[in-house]
Amino acid sequence: MSSPSPWRGRLVCALQLAAPLLSAAAGLTPSLQLQPRHDGPSSSCKAVPGTPGWPSPQDWARFNESLAGRLLQPPPPGAVCHSGQASYNATECPAVRTAWSTYEFHAADPISVDWNQWANDSCLPQEGAPCSRQGYPVFVVNASEARHVQLAVQFARKHNVRLVVKSSGHDYMGRSNAPNSLSIWTHNLRGLQTHNSFRPSRCNVTIEGTAVTAGPGTSMWELYSALDALNQTVVGGGGKTVSLGGYLTGAGHGLLSPWYGLAADQVLEMEVVTPTGEIVTANECQNEDLFWAMRGGGGSTFGVMTSVTMKTFPTPRLETVDLIILTTNVSDPRPVLDMIAYVLSNFPSFGDQGLSGYSYFSPAITDPDLGGNTTIGGFIMSAALRDSSPEAMSRLWDPVLAHINATWPGLFRAIPRPASYPSFLAWYRDHYDQSTAGADIYLGSRLLDKAALTADPAKTAAALQRWCNGSVAEAFLVSGKGVFDARPRGGGNAVLPAWRKSYVHAPFGAEAPPLDPAAALAVLEQINTRVQALRELAPDTGAYVNEASLLLPPDWQHAFWGSNYPRLARIKRALDPDDVLWCTPCVGNERWRQVGDRLCRVSGHQH
Ligand SMILES: Cc1cc2nc3c(=O)[nH]c(=O)nc-3n(C[C@H](O)[C@H](O)[C@H](O)COP(=O)(O)OP(=O)(O)OC[C@H]3O[C@@H](n4cnc5c(N)ncnc54)[C@H](O)[C@@H]3O)c2cc1C
């Protein structure tokens, strides 16, 4: 989700321990979605195996030849642990089980995804769990050049096969996987080329300043490391293996975004395979609508990005503090909530003074690392100033800590750990997202503007109780002046306009036991209650589409894209008249719905 998440990691651990018990109590039942029912009217559905519309073995063989053998039919990655499966391998199984919680495992596998529910929990590497291919794509194109992507799009279009795009498989919304589909795996579309200045193709302008052209499968860690060798960096995310494809098509926030703008704001040019199967360049001088939509309009909707050129920056020196403000006296939650609300009310002013960072808080949480029965409440933050000084950091925090001491004498203990880092990469090595994957995790989130954070701290404190819901909540100070004043090339981009006035992205996650639809629904409803507290606090913002709740409000299009939605929907219709690319929640997806494991037209939307 983002950079440091000490509490979240611990919370997830605790929930993981409880998950098998919950699952056993509930019995193994089919999961939340994608139950295999072929009851859609087949003529108006995408083709599925075993029905007449599905391409013949000869079609697939010819397709594979055209790809020089890059068509894969991978077994479910968890199948090595299931004795009934062809790929069963008792020796490999323990390693897969261990690696299942790492982001690296899912990124390196052609079909695996981080969050088990998106493969319908259909082949977990656990004893006693069911295992089938039912939750995964049928075929995968292992693309290493734009031509492979083009062939895949053309094949899916011609044969009416559902098409998905997977890069790392990190998507919290489940957009990078689908059953009965052909998947384009963009992980191996890599490579980096740096520029001292950049002239977009067919433009008469040269854009001054350094830039990098990268493949969409490039991970944050690769990008940061390569650029650091040149004393440069880029706006990127907290997870090492998050890749450019999904990250910047959704918007892309990071520690550097309050200073330089969102990742989507840095893009100078893209190469894209369109849903009609053309390889095009999109920039401010050609394919301008596509260029606008691909920067914030969401992944796998308007085309498949096969390379991107984005601005880079001289790496800043970072003046940082890792700050803990805690109490063990949590019998009365009121002062803890008031303290957290007070600290959050300083965020807009902190942001205006150049602070960026990630905060985590809870009125009361029992921390397993403290022996399991110590309950603590308070606030933790990793904060940074760019090219600044320890004195400047103290000038920000000293009055806040003094106010806390004066208002709640003796209640809280503040432990600041200041540090200076010579580069962004040096900071990132200590602060990258160290959470884990391989569970059924659902998110909720909301952007918080100045009014939400400052207008009425008592109201914020009241909202905090529901927002935290006995767990940990997060407020990422990842927007601010750089995002408000960003000047994306071509006069704008499709990023949700609420980013331009919000300081905080407030996500949180919760885990459900696998194979238990009722429990998953209960978790989603709980998340919705928490998000509702934030909607009431910030009624005029919206949510970041890459890290949001699945129980979509009726106006989800507005929540994710605001006033940009009508233009995005028009562009989608023009670029993808046949809905070759379809996902949810994605622009223009209203004409189709998932019926069991099929994708079918909504009646009244025949063409
Ligand atoms: C550990 C972790 C840390 C994170 N930290 C941050 C953070 O700091 N800031 C932030 O903004 N977000 C963060 N995220 C969220 C991240 O932005 C989303 O998970 C995003 O969807 C990941 O993109 P991906 O390409 O890596 O993943 P995928 O799951 O492979 O793809 C995500 C979506 O993009 C589409 N897509 C992928 N490649 C392409 C392409 N080439 N062309 C078109 N569509 C494509 C997919 O079809 C899917 O719809 C984090 C996520 C995780 C798991």
XYZ file of C-alpha atoms and ligand atoms in Angstrom:
660
model
C 0.000 0.000 0.000
C 2.763 2.320 0.821
C 5.941 2.727 2.737
C 6.463 1.769 6.366
C 3.603 -0.122 7.931
C 4.832 -1.472 11.257
C 1.445 -1.892 12.866
C -0.249 -3.189 9.767
C 2.368 -5.914 9.377
C 1.732 -7.017 12.947
C -2.016 -6.816 12.590
C -1.896 -8.958 9.483
C 0.278 -11.512 11.311
C -2.268 -11.769 14.090
C -5.091 -12.205 11.631
C -3.136 -14.822 9.711
C -2.810 -16.884 12.871
C -6.552 -16.687 13.389
C -7.501 -17.396 9.768
C -7.259 -21.223 9.759
C -9.424 -21.393 12.878
C -12.067 -19.175 11.342
C -11.932 -21.138 8.117
C -12.274 -24.472 9.893
C -15.202 -23.163 11.880
C -16.928 -21.998 8.740
C -16.200 -25.119 6.680
C -14.777 -24.970 3.174
C -17.339 -23.299 1.004
C -17.013 -21.626 -2.378
C -15.549 -18.171 -2.220
C -17.089 -14.755 -2.665
C -17.190 -14.518 -6.434
C -16.612 -16.346 -9.646
C -18.577 -19.472 -8.828
C -18.547 -21.579 -11.991
C -21.973 -21.195 -13.530
C -22.298 -21.112 -17.282
C -25.786 -19.685 -17.176
C -25.250 -16.504 -19.171
C -26.754 -16.322 -22.651
C -23.669 -17.543 -24.523
C -24.163 -15.429 -27.658
C -23.805 -12.256 -25.642
C -21.011 -13.468 -23.386
C -17.268 -13.708 -23.915
C -16.213 -17.170 -25.030
C -15.284 -19.779 -22.415
C -13.597 -23.165 -22.826
C -15.987 -25.939 -23.741
C -18.392 -23.735 -25.664
C -18.487 -23.435 -29.467
C -17.147 -19.867 -29.513
C -13.871 -20.791 -27.778
C -10.865 -20.929 -30.179
C -9.905 -24.414 -31.356
C -6.627 -26.096 -30.340
C -5.394 -25.287 -33.864
C -6.201 -21.595 -33.339
C -4.197 -21.582 -30.112
C -1.320 -23.460 -31.767
C -1.156 -20.950 -34.647
C -1.321 -18.104 -32.157
C 1.592 -19.619 -30.228
C 3.606 -19.890 -33.442
C 2.997 -16.225 -34.227
C 4.362 -15.449 -30.754
C 7.460 -17.587 -31.316
C 6.373 -19.912 -28.516
C 5.551 -17.283 -25.898
C 2.048 -18.613 -25.201
C 1.926 -20.265 -21.778
C -0.660 -22.462 -20.115
C 0.636 -22.353 -16.552
C -0.789 -24.567 -13.813
C -2.160 -22.806 -10.739
C 0.913 -21.816 -8.720
C -0.423 -23.543 -5.590
C -0.959 -26.853 -7.429
C 2.498 -28.141 -6.452
C 0.979 -28.748 -3.007
C -2.006 -30.817 -4.222
C -1.443 -34.494 -4.876
C -4.271 -34.741 -7.430
C -2.678 -32.121 -9.690
C -0.344 -32.760 -12.635
C 2.214 -30.281 -11.286
C 2.179 -31.768 -7.764
C 5.682 -31.737 -6.343
C 6.129 -32.584 -2.674
C 9.696 -31.270 -2.730
C 8.782 -27.865 -4.165
C 5.611 -27.398 -2.113
C 7.211 -26.164 1.150
C 9.149 -23.480 -0.740
C 5.979 -22.293 -2.515
C 4.114 -22.220 0.787
C 6.845 -20.068 2.324
C 7.140 -17.790 -0.701
C 3.350 -17.323 -0.933
C 3.504 -14.416 1.532
C 6.139 -12.555 -0.499
C 5.344 -10.024 -3.216
C 8.282 -11.332 -5.248
C 6.701 -14.777 -5.688
C 3.448 -13.462 -7.150
C 5.214 -10.885 -9.352
C 7.487 -13.534 -10.874
C 4.689 -16.014 -11.645
C 2.704 -15.558 -14.896
C -0.711 -15.908 -13.230
C -0.317 -15.615 -9.474
C -1.842 -12.624 -7.709
C -1.122 -11.234 -4.249
C -4.606 -11.387 -2.827
C -6.023 -14.899 -2.863
C -9.645 -13.894 -3.321
C -8.879 -12.655 -6.850
C -8.141 -16.214 -7.894
C -11.259 -17.230 -5.989
C -9.096 -18.998 -3.344
C -9.206 -21.732 -5.969
C -5.814 -23.316 -5.374
C -4.185 -22.233 -2.133
C -0.984 -24.112 -1.306
C -2.616 -25.547 1.797
C -3.574 -29.044 2.777
C -7.310 -29.605 2.627
C -7.988 -26.614 0.384
C -9.574 -27.299 -3.000
C -7.421 -26.879 -6.112
C -8.548 -26.197 -9.656
C -7.686 -23.851 -12.521
C -11.072 -22.241 -12.094
C -9.854 -18.898 -10.750
C -7.041 -18.302 -13.236
C -6.588 -17.320 -16.902
C -6.497 -20.229 -19.346
C -3.618 -18.931 -21.485
C -0.935 -16.298 -20.937
C 1.129 -14.316 -23.423
C 4.570 -13.807 -21.909
C 5.150 -10.480 -23.661
C 8.646 -9.120 -24.072
C 7.890 -6.656 -26.873
C 4.972 -4.529 -28.039
C 4.320 -6.866 -30.979
C 3.451 -9.714 -28.557
C 0.910 -7.477 -26.847
C -0.515 -6.475 -30.204
C -0.944 -10.110 -31.282
C -2.670 -10.922 -27.993
C -5.104 -8.028 -28.303
C -5.889 -8.940 -31.908
C -6.440 -12.606 -31.006
C -8.726 -11.818 -28.056
C -10.666 -9.342 -30.165
C -11.105 -11.727 -33.084
C -12.169 -14.685 -30.932
C -14.254 -12.810 -28.358
C -12.004 -14.037 -25.537
C -11.903 -12.159 -22.255
C -8.588 -10.303 -21.984
C -6.728 -9.253 -18.840
C -3.357 -7.639 -18.213
C -1.098 -8.750 -15.389
C 2.172 -7.111 -14.470
C 3.035 -7.756 -10.789
C -0.445 -8.990 -9.809
C -0.433 -6.597 -6.830
C -3.779 -5.049 -7.641
C -6.029 -4.668 -4.596
C -9.089 -4.363 -6.826
C -8.574 -7.677 -8.635
C -8.219 -6.142 -12.076
C -5.194 -8.198 -13.140
C -6.816 -11.629 -13.133
C -9.969 -13.267 -14.499
C -11.195 -16.809 -15.088
C -11.662 -18.122 -18.644
C -9.396 -15.400 -19.978
C -6.297 -14.776 -22.032
C -3.812 -12.805 -19.939
C -1.064 -10.526 -21.198
C 1.810 -10.801 -18.728
C 3.772 -7.543 -18.997
C 6.316 -8.391 -16.282
C 9.042 -8.957 -18.879
C 8.460 -5.692 -20.718
C 11.431 -4.045 -19.003
C 14.521 -2.044 -19.868
C 15.551 1.503 -19.006
C 16.921 4.345 -21.061
C 17.749 7.723 -19.515
C 17.634 11.136 -21.218
C 19.154 14.537 -20.433
C 16.201 16.151 -22.181
C 13.323 14.649 -24.131
C 11.645 15.506 -27.410
C 8.259 13.758 -27.660
C 7.741 12.076 -31.007
C 6.237 14.404 -33.665
C 6.419 17.403 -31.292
C 8.281 20.610 -31.979
C 9.248 21.042 -28.345
C 12.150 19.672 -26.401
C 11.270 19.142 -22.761
C 14.211 20.275 -20.684
C 15.297 18.181 -17.729
C 16.173 14.548 -17.206
C 13.809 11.699 -17.997
C 13.686 7.924 -18.195
C 11.979 5.582 -20.649
C 11.019 2.275 -19.039
C 9.023 -0.854 -19.751
C 5.736 -1.164 -17.804
C 6.958 -4.299 -15.988
C 9.788 -2.307 -14.405
C 9.552 -2.439 -10.624
C 10.036 0.456 -8.246
C 13.185 -1.099 -6.835
C 14.771 -1.502 -10.288
C 13.874 2.044 -11.228
C 15.080 3.648 -7.993
C 18.333 1.651 -8.021
C 19.200 2.403 -11.650
C 18.456 6.115 -11.275
C 20.301 6.405 -7.970
C 23.491 5.440 -9.781
C 22.994 8.713 -11.729
C 22.053 10.678 -8.567
C 18.493 10.839 -9.848
C 15.145 9.554 -8.711
C 11.535 9.418 -9.770
C 8.093 9.661 -8.164
C 7.365 6.041 -7.266
C 5.573 3.836 -4.786
C 6.462 2.185 -1.490
C 6.340 -1.470 -2.568
C 9.593 -2.724 -4.108
C 7.868 -4.913 -6.703
C 4.998 -2.574 -7.609
C 5.350 -2.003 -11.340
C 4.841 1.072 -13.467
C 1.937 -0.356 -15.504
C -0.801 -0.341 -12.873
C 0.803 2.216 -10.577
C 0.902 5.234 -12.842
C -2.207 4.483 -14.882
C -4.068 4.746 -11.524
C -2.275 7.988 -10.421
C 0.723 6.841 -8.314
C 1.583 8.465 -4.991
C 4.808 8.239 -3.022
C 7.046 10.048 -0.555
C 8.120 12.440 -3.311
C 4.648 13.262 -4.680
C 3.925 16.179 -2.299
C 6.998 17.859 -3.808
C 6.877 16.870 -7.484
C 3.302 15.722 -8.171
C 1.828 12.273 -8.721
C 3.535 9.708 -10.948
C 0.896 10.271 -13.646
C 1.897 13.952 -13.648
C 5.474 13.054 -14.627
C 4.644 11.230 -17.862
C 5.982 12.745 -21.083
C 5.080 9.991 -23.529
C 3.772 6.438 -23.728
C 3.741 3.646 -26.250
C 0.378 1.902 -26.086
C -1.285 -1.036 -27.801
C -4.865 0.093 -28.311
C -7.891 -2.189 -27.870
C -8.192 -2.284 -31.664
C -4.678 -3.712 -31.844
C -2.569 -0.797 -33.045
C 0.785 0.157 -31.558
C 0.697 3.930 -31.100
C 2.646 6.705 -29.448
C 0.617 8.914 -27.134
C 1.871 12.321 -26.084
C 0.820 15.974 -26.164
C 1.099 16.058 -29.972
C -0.547 12.797 -31.049
C -3.271 10.554 -29.653
C -3.908 13.255 -27.078
C -7.122 11.720 -25.715
C -5.404 8.402 -25.112
C -2.461 10.227 -23.516
C -4.843 12.072 -21.193
C -6.845 8.961 -20.248
C -3.881 6.630 -19.645
C -2.559 8.961 -16.939
C -5.031 8.351 -14.105
C -7.953 6.780 -15.972
C -7.020 3.331 -14.643
C -5.162 0.226 -15.828
C -6.301 -2.218 -18.523
C -9.042 0.055 -19.814
C -7.814 2.296 -22.644
C -4.912 0.212 -23.900
C -1.855 -1.707 -22.794
C 1.133 0.484 -22.065
C 4.296 -1.006 -23.537
C 6.678 1.775 -22.539
C 6.575 5.067 -20.686
C 8.821 8.104 -20.514
C 8.680 10.090 -17.315
C 10.529 12.951 -15.657
C 13.323 12.217 -13.224
C 14.735 14.523 -10.538
C 18.079 15.056 -8.836
C 17.777 12.824 -5.793
C 16.931 14.937 -2.742
C 18.717 14.685 0.594
C 16.119 13.677 3.168
C 15.824 15.024 6.679
C 13.557 12.603 8.481
C 12.018 11.634 11.763
C 10.420 8.360 12.757
C 8.148 9.506 15.555
C 6.125 7.504 18.052
C 3.560 9.120 20.373
C 2.134 6.394 22.592
C 0.276 5.613 25.773
C -0.535 2.363 27.515
C -3.334 4.084 29.415
C -6.121 3.379 26.943
C -9.014 2.732 29.325
C -10.554 6.013 28.188
C -10.181 6.268 24.384
C -11.232 9.939 24.316
C -7.837 11.598 24.970
C -6.086 9.255 22.514
C -8.617 10.053 19.801
C -8.358 13.778 20.550
C -4.559 13.611 20.397
C -4.598 11.818 17.033
C -7.179 14.267 15.646
C -5.034 17.145 16.861
C -1.899 15.794 15.145
C -3.836 15.199 11.915
C -5.186 18.755 12.011
C -1.578 19.906 11.576
C -1.075 17.959 8.353
C -2.211 20.661 5.896
C 0.108 23.197 7.501
C 2.917 20.609 7.663
C 2.310 19.788 4.002
C 2.470 23.471 3.060
C 5.828 23.617 4.854
C 7.157 20.688 2.821
C 6.533 17.672 5.053
C 5.760 14.322 3.473
C 5.272 10.943 5.111
C 3.241 8.013 6.349
C 1.329 7.862 9.628
C -0.443 5.026 11.456
C -2.659 5.289 14.498
C -5.078 3.497 16.730
C -6.912 4.414 19.939
C -6.111 0.947 21.287
C -4.399 -2.068 19.818
C -3.004 -5.138 21.473
C 0.424 -5.504 19.984
C 1.594 -9.107 19.586
C 5.224 -7.921 19.619
C 4.724 -6.633 23.154
C 3.810 -10.020 24.543
C 0.256 -10.181 23.287
C -1.459 -8.594 26.279
C -0.135 -5.042 26.261
C -2.590 -2.617 24.750
C -1.266 0.633 23.382
C -2.809 3.645 21.701
C -1.288 6.487 19.780
C 0.328 7.661 16.603
C 3.394 6.646 14.572
C 4.844 8.556 11.642
C 7.759 8.350 9.235
C 8.112 11.947 8.078
C 10.534 13.612 5.687
C 11.626 17.057 4.549
C 13.524 17.531 1.314
C 17.010 19.126 1.336
C 16.353 20.574 4.778
C 17.813 20.489 8.301
C 17.159 18.847 11.693
C 16.261 22.305 13.021
C 13.534 22.719 10.402
C 12.084 19.327 11.378
C 12.138 20.324 15.064
C 10.450 23.631 14.272
C 7.523 21.657 12.848
C 7.143 19.081 15.596
C 8.255 20.851 18.796
C 5.107 23.007 19.129
C 2.926 19.960 18.444
C 4.663 17.860 21.097
C 4.537 20.809 23.528
C 0.792 21.138 22.951
C 0.295 17.405 23.571
C 2.282 17.590 26.827
C 0.390 20.646 27.996
C -3.052 19.282 27.103
C -2.584 15.710 28.384
C 0.224 16.023 30.951
C 2.054 12.743 31.489
C -0.315 10.679 29.348
C 1.755 10.249 26.185
C 5.358 9.360 25.610
C 6.935 10.823 22.472
C 9.942 9.050 20.996
C 11.419 10.867 17.991
C 14.165 9.180 15.984
C 15.659 11.815 13.669
C 17.931 10.859 10.779
C 19.479 12.311 7.642
C 19.662 10.354 4.401
C 21.960 11.380 1.547
C 19.477 10.185 -1.097
C 15.940 8.959 -1.606
C 17.235 5.410 -2.165
C 19.085 5.466 1.157
C 15.797 6.336 2.910
C 13.843 3.793 0.869
C 16.171 0.943 1.832
C 15.018 1.445 5.445
C 11.412 2.394 4.745
C 10.058 0.400 1.790
C 6.734 -1.369 2.305
C 7.533 -4.447 4.351
C 4.021 -5.851 4.517
C 3.226 -9.326 3.199
C 1.042 -10.843 0.481
C -0.723 -14.170 0.017
C -3.915 -13.560 2.003
C -7.499 -12.428 1.368
C -7.001 -8.720 2.018
C -9.563 -6.026 1.276
C -9.012 -2.276 1.435
C -10.959 0.874 2.043
C -9.771 4.458 1.588
C -10.650 8.110 1.166
C -8.790 11.275 0.212
C -8.903 13.910 2.972
C -8.787 17.603 2.176
C -7.947 20.536 4.427
C -11.539 20.983 5.586
C -11.781 17.344 6.669
C -8.557 17.553 8.661
C -8.847 20.988 10.239
C -12.449 22.238 10.348
C -13.512 20.466 13.517
C -10.987 18.277 15.392
C -13.835 17.059 17.647
C -15.621 15.760 14.560
C -12.390 14.144 13.353
C -11.955 12.498 16.760
C -15.504 11.155 16.594
C -14.899 9.832 13.076
C -11.631 8.238 14.213
C -13.420 5.766 16.447
C -15.320 4.323 13.446
C -12.409 4.859 11.047
C -10.054 2.738 13.220
C -12.734 0.272 14.347
C -10.486 -1.337 16.948
C -7.670 -1.655 14.466
C -4.984 0.509 12.847
C -5.782 3.292 10.395
C -3.386 5.157 8.162
C -3.077 8.740 6.975
C -0.490 9.160 4.249
C 0.684 12.727 3.723
C 1.462 12.000 0.073
C -0.259 14.920 -1.574
C 0.261 18.647 -1.217
C 1.726 21.569 -3.087
C 3.464 19.476 -5.777
C 0.197 17.694 -6.586
C -1.938 20.852 -6.350
C 0.366 22.823 -8.670
C 1.260 19.979 -11.055
C 1.251 20.884 -14.734
C 0.911 17.555 -16.564
C 2.001 17.666 -20.215
C -0.732 18.360 -22.722
C -2.611 20.570 -20.278
C -3.868 17.928 -17.859
C -4.529 14.286 -17.174
C -7.327 12.031 -15.945
C -6.299 11.822 -12.283
C -9.232 12.269 -9.873
C -9.408 16.072 -9.423
C -9.835 15.661 -5.637
C -6.112 14.792 -5.489
C -5.475 18.451 -6.376
C -6.920 19.646 -3.082
C -6.386 16.698 -0.711
C -3.358 16.333 1.533
C -3.984 12.846 2.814
C -4.701 9.473 1.259
C -6.219 7.381 4.057
C -6.201 3.645 3.260
C -6.680 0.689 5.575
C -6.851 -3.049 5.078
C -8.631 -5.991 6.659
C -8.208 -9.696 6.165
C -10.930 -12.294 5.669
C -10.511 -16.034 6.123
C -10.278 -17.851 2.780
C -13.113 -19.876 1.278
C -15.722 -18.237 3.444
C -17.985 -15.878 1.459
C -20.031 -14.896 4.497
C -16.926 -13.850 6.408
C -15.594 -11.960 3.382
C -18.860 -10.100 3.060
C -18.778 -9.243 6.753
C -15.258 -7.831 6.321
C -16.382 -5.794 3.311
C -19.319 -4.431 5.263
C -17.040 -3.531 8.148
C -14.732 -1.737 5.718
C -17.705 0.083 4.281
C -18.684 1.323 7.740
C -15.150 2.601 8.233
C -15.108 4.285 4.811
C -18.499 5.831 5.550
C -16.969 7.642 8.538
C -14.441 9.147 6.130
C -17.064 9.983 3.502
C -18.922 11.974 6.139
C -15.692 13.691 7.167
C -14.660 14.458 3.566
C -17.871 14.526 1.510
C -16.326 16.424 -1.409
C -13.285 14.320 -2.228
C -13.255 10.727 -3.499
C -10.997 7.689 -3.355
C -7.799 6.474 -5.004
C -8.858 3.769 -7.452
C -5.733 1.621 -6.926
C -6.334 1.323 -3.185
C -10.052 1.399 -2.510
C -13.017 -0.516 -1.202
C -14.851 -3.100 -3.266
C -18.286 -2.389 -1.919
C -18.677 0.352 -4.467
C -20.955 3.257 -3.684
C -23.630 3.921 -6.336
C -21.578 6.864 -7.607
C -18.263 4.950 -7.801
C -17.432 6.485 -11.184
C -17.584 9.906 -9.561
C -15.707 8.727 -6.452
C -12.740 7.490 -8.544
C -12.670 10.036 -11.381
C -14.904 12.963 -10.374
C -15.682 15.422 -13.151
C -13.281 13.581 -15.489
C -15.623 10.608 -15.793
C -17.829 11.752 -18.716
C -14.777 12.503 -20.890
C -13.134 9.222 -19.883
C -16.294 7.287 -20.761
C -16.431 8.956 -24.198
C -12.766 8.103 -24.843
C -13.337 4.502 -23.772
C -16.266 4.158 -26.185
C -14.248 5.621 -29.047
C -11.087 3.571 -28.412
C -12.681 0.282 -27.421
C -16.073 -0.024 -29.131
C -16.115 -3.811 -28.579
C -14.978 -3.767 -24.936
C -11.917 -5.870 -25.650
C -10.547 -4.639 -22.332
C -12.940 -4.964 -19.433
C -12.365 -4.789 -15.701
C -14.037 -3.584 -12.564
C -14.096 -0.951 -11.183
C -13.048 0.535 -14.527
C -14.224 3.303 -16.826
C -17.005 2.362 -19.242
C -17.586 -1.137 -17.882
C -21.340 -0.635 -17.509
C -22.214 -2.681 -20.614
C -20.980 -5.991 -19.157
C -21.308 -7.880 -15.926
C -19.828 -11.026 -14.449
C -22.289 -13.913 -14.413
C -20.643 -16.714 -12.461
C -17.280 -17.118 -14.183
C -18.422 -15.550 -17.462
C -18.472 -12.000 -18.695
C -21.799 -11.176 -20.343
C -23.455 -8.170 -21.901
C -26.014 -6.354 -19.831
C -29.294 -6.530 -21.718
C -30.091 -3.269 -23.434
C -26.357 -2.798 -24.138
C -26.022 -5.142 -27.093
C -23.627 -2.869 -29.016
C 3.110 -3.625 -1.337
C 2.362 -2.567 -2.094
C 2.753 -1.245 -1.981
C 2.082 -0.252 -2.695
N 2.490 1.044 -2.589
C 1.887 2.000 -3.312
C 2.332 3.349 -3.246
O 3.255 3.690 -2.496
N 1.711 4.265 -4.027
C 0.672 3.929 -4.855
O 0.163 4.801 -5.562
N 0.214 2.662 -4.920
C 0.796 1.700 -4.168
N 0.334 0.414 -4.232
C -0.855 0.128 -5.034
C -0.471 -0.053 -6.494
O -0.489 1.210 -7.133
C -1.500 -0.965 -7.148
O -1.490 -2.225 -6.512
C -1.249 -1.129 -8.636
O -2.409 -1.674 -9.200
C -0.057 -2.008 -8.920
O 0.214 -2.038 -10.288
P 1.002 -3.286 -10.909
O 1.184 -3.057 -12.344
O 2.202 -3.516 -10.064
O -0.011 -4.466 -10.575
P -1.022 -5.405 -11.502
O -1.848 -6.073 -10.506
O -0.188 -6.262 -12.346
O -1.785 -4.380 -12.358
C -2.693 -3.467 -11.787
C -3.678 -2.943 -12.828
O -2.974 -2.303 -13.875
C -3.181 -2.979 -15.107
N -1.927 -2.958 -15.834
C -0.749 -3.504 -15.476
N 0.162 -3.265 -16.419
C -0.438 -2.540 -17.378
C -0.008 -1.989 -18.606
N 1.227 -2.160 -19.038
N -0.899 -1.292 -19.348
C -2.170 -1.132 -18.933
N -2.629 -1.640 -17.783
C -1.768 -2.335 -17.008
C -3.667 -4.359 -14.718
O -4.450 -4.941 -15.723
C -4.500 -4.025 -13.513
O -5.712 -3.465 -13.946
C 0.980 -0.593 -3.523
C 0.586 -1.932 -3.628
C 1.258 -2.908 -2.922
C 0.813 -4.331 -3.050
